[in-house]
Amino acid sequence: MNIREIQSILNSMVERSQNWVQNNVKIPNERVYHHLFSSLLTEHCNDKGLDIWESLIISPEHKTEQQFSWSEVQLGSVTNTRKKALGNGRAGNIDLAILDKKTIFIEWKGPQVFKKKDVAQTVIKLLSQKDKAIKILAAITITTPSGRKNHMDTNTERLQEEIDFACKVLRLKKPQNFYVYVTCVDREECHRIHWGKY
């Protein structure tokens, strides 16, 4: 499994999400995306003649090596977050890990507009995984044509701020093998905020 194949599945998810919005189908929470991705991943492997359970090791809610104390994440303090939130508490869970030749970790957000602390925690969790692994933050947020610009601006700003914050907490000059696929969907169009390597 490679990044191009993952990106193809994510493209299909965005198309399906817009179709749901156009047909007034409610997307209640991000779990919908977890299930949809797993379903499309299975279809993709079947099309290639692969048995997903024999060819890939799929690990939902995959335990992180790092321990976290999320209540100690302080968006206003990199130092306090580094000292108190990392290495304390308990292991986190990555939404989905694909344990292939190249390990891929995927975290989902949506369908609501990003919450700052939630995004910060997710990015810290992803970027604290081993350097060689591919780390993916995928998000599909649902909006309306009238609210599109405001939601896009909010998501863009929060995404950039919290990735910068996570890098400072983890002492990273820049994220390694980090891919971000974030789009805003309404009845009229899908607008990509970031689509590819970060």
XYZ file of C-alpha atoms in Angstrom:
198
model
C 0.000 0.000 0.000
C 1.447 3.363 -1.003
C 0.496 7.010 -0.666
C -0.976 7.213 -4.185
C -3.385 4.395 -3.401
C -4.394 6.065 -0.147
C -4.909 9.376 -1.959
C -7.160 7.669 -4.512
C -9.316 6.287 -1.699
C -9.484 9.728 -0.070
C -10.590 11.277 -3.376
C -13.441 8.752 -3.521
C -14.412 9.629 0.031
C -14.612 13.332 -0.771
C -16.820 12.624 -3.799
C -19.093 10.415 -1.733
C -19.285 13.002 1.045
C -20.395 15.677 -1.382
C -22.991 13.307 -2.796
C -24.328 12.747 0.721
C -24.493 16.493 1.362
C -26.339 17.062 -1.915
C -28.843 14.366 -0.939
C -29.312 15.697 2.618
C -27.686 12.644 4.212
C -26.413 13.554 7.672
C -22.839 12.617 8.593
C -23.073 12.378 12.397
C -19.406 12.021 13.359
C -15.924 11.079 12.194
C -16.608 7.355 12.784
C -18.476 7.409 9.478
C -15.166 8.222 7.786
C -13.367 5.396 9.619
C -15.896 2.871 8.305
C -16.041 4.353 4.816
C -12.255 4.303 4.489
C -12.080 0.658 5.632
C -14.803 -0.296 3.153
C -13.106 1.469 0.230
C -9.724 0.033 1.237
C -11.225 -3.467 1.129
C -12.746 -2.784 -2.312
C -9.398 -1.465 -3.566
C -7.560 -4.583 -2.387
C -10.222 -6.880 -3.856
C -9.884 -5.108 -7.224
C -6.155 -5.860 -7.102
C -6.831 -9.497 -6.266
C -5.490 -9.132 -2.734
C -6.962 -10.544 0.433
C -6.873 -7.531 2.716
C -6.446 -9.624 5.855
C -3.625 -11.715 4.410
C -1.873 -8.998 2.381
C -2.047 -6.163 4.914
C -2.241 -6.011 8.650
C -5.011 -3.545 9.470
C -4.960 -2.271 13.027
C -7.869 -0.012 14.070
C -7.349 1.991 17.279
C -3.629 1.208 17.100
C -1.758 1.895 20.356
C 0.957 4.551 20.248
C 4.438 3.941 21.636
C 4.409 7.356 23.310
C 2.294 8.054 26.387
C 0.238 11.215 26.643
C -1.599 13.198 29.275
C -3.965 15.197 27.063
C -5.346 17.276 29.925
C -1.866 18.813 30.203
C -1.777 20.131 26.624
C -1.591 23.922 26.954
C -1.849 25.694 23.625
C -0.260 28.808 25.109
C 2.820 26.980 26.398
C 5.076 24.737 24.342
C 7.365 24.121 27.336
C 4.631 23.075 29.776
C 3.019 20.854 27.164
C 6.350 19.173 26.423
C 7.085 18.597 30.127
C 3.667 17.551 31.326
C 1.786 16.056 28.360
C 4.502 13.844 26.838
C 5.653 10.619 28.473
C 2.929 10.761 31.109
C -0.554 9.286 31.298
C -1.256 6.428 28.925
C -0.782 5.344 25.327
C -2.953 7.042 22.735
C -4.826 5.397 19.870
C -4.220 6.025 16.173
C -7.510 5.725 14.254
C -6.031 3.240 11.775
C -2.616 1.710 11.130
C -1.730 -0.204 7.971
C 1.222 -2.411 8.883
C 2.644 -3.113 5.449
C 6.230 -2.835 4.123
C 5.843 0.837 4.971
C 3.747 1.488 8.063
C 0.969 4.029 7.512
C -0.802 5.812 10.371
C -4.087 7.611 9.630
C -6.041 10.002 11.832
C -9.477 11.403 10.906
C -11.183 14.687 11.666
C -14.624 15.983 10.716
C -17.339 16.578 9.826
C -17.355 19.664 12.087
C -14.937 22.590 11.889
C -11.636 21.940 13.669
C -11.258 22.552 17.382
C -7.780 23.866 18.175
C -6.837 21.541 21.030
C -8.254 18.512 19.233
C -6.121 19.203 16.157
C -3.028 19.864 18.292
C -3.444 16.556 20.124
C -3.986 14.656 16.880
C -0.906 16.123 15.213
C 1.270 15.540 18.305
C 0.070 11.933 18.380
C 0.855 11.388 14.687
C 4.205 13.160 14.606
C 5.451 11.319 17.689
C 5.327 8.049 15.728
C 8.535 6.622 14.270
C 10.153 8.792 11.586
C 10.041 6.285 8.724
C 6.303 5.664 9.027
C 3.891 7.603 6.804
C 1.606 9.780 8.921
C -1.667 11.029 7.459
C -4.103 13.592 8.821
C -7.315 13.347 6.808
C -10.316 15.609 7.323
C -13.563 16.248 5.503
C -15.541 19.097 7.013
C -19.103 19.815 5.976
C -20.274 23.376 5.516
C -22.762 25.439 3.502
C -22.105 27.693 0.500
C -22.756 30.752 2.689
C -20.431 29.569 5.471
C -17.753 28.125 3.210
C -15.204 30.953 3.303
C -15.405 31.395 7.060
C -15.045 27.657 7.694
C -12.200 27.317 5.196
C -10.324 30.233 6.747
C -10.870 28.847 10.257
C -9.704 25.346 9.312
C -6.675 26.676 7.412
C -5.584 28.895 10.292
C -6.072 26.238 12.967
C -4.353 23.570 10.896
C -1.233 25.675 10.362
C -1.113 26.922 13.949
C -1.460 23.494 15.523
C 1.023 21.770 13.198
C 3.542 24.490 14.101
C 2.715 24.017 17.792
C 3.122 20.218 17.595
C 6.494 20.560 15.864
C 7.723 22.894 18.611
C 6.500 20.546 21.348
C 8.251 17.584 19.683
C 11.350 19.653 18.747
C 10.923 18.989 15.040
C 12.257 21.435 12.472
C 9.650 20.061 10.097
C 7.331 17.046 10.060
C 8.775 13.825 8.616
C 6.698 11.792 6.121
C 3.607 13.821 7.042
C 0.692 14.079 4.619
C -2.341 16.281 5.120
C -5.589 15.811 3.210
C -8.133 18.400 4.315
C -11.159 19.517 2.345
C -14.301 21.579 2.961
C -17.423 20.155 1.310
C -20.760 21.831 0.601
C -23.598 21.259 -1.850
C -21.843 23.186 -4.616
C -18.171 22.277 -4.406
C -15.267 20.642 -2.595
C -12.470 23.007 -1.676
C -9.111 21.508 -0.774
C -7.338 23.328 2.037
C -4.272 21.106 1.828
C -3.881 17.986 -0.300
C -0.564 16.149 -0.164
C 2.780 16.191 1.606
C 3.099 18.894 4.242
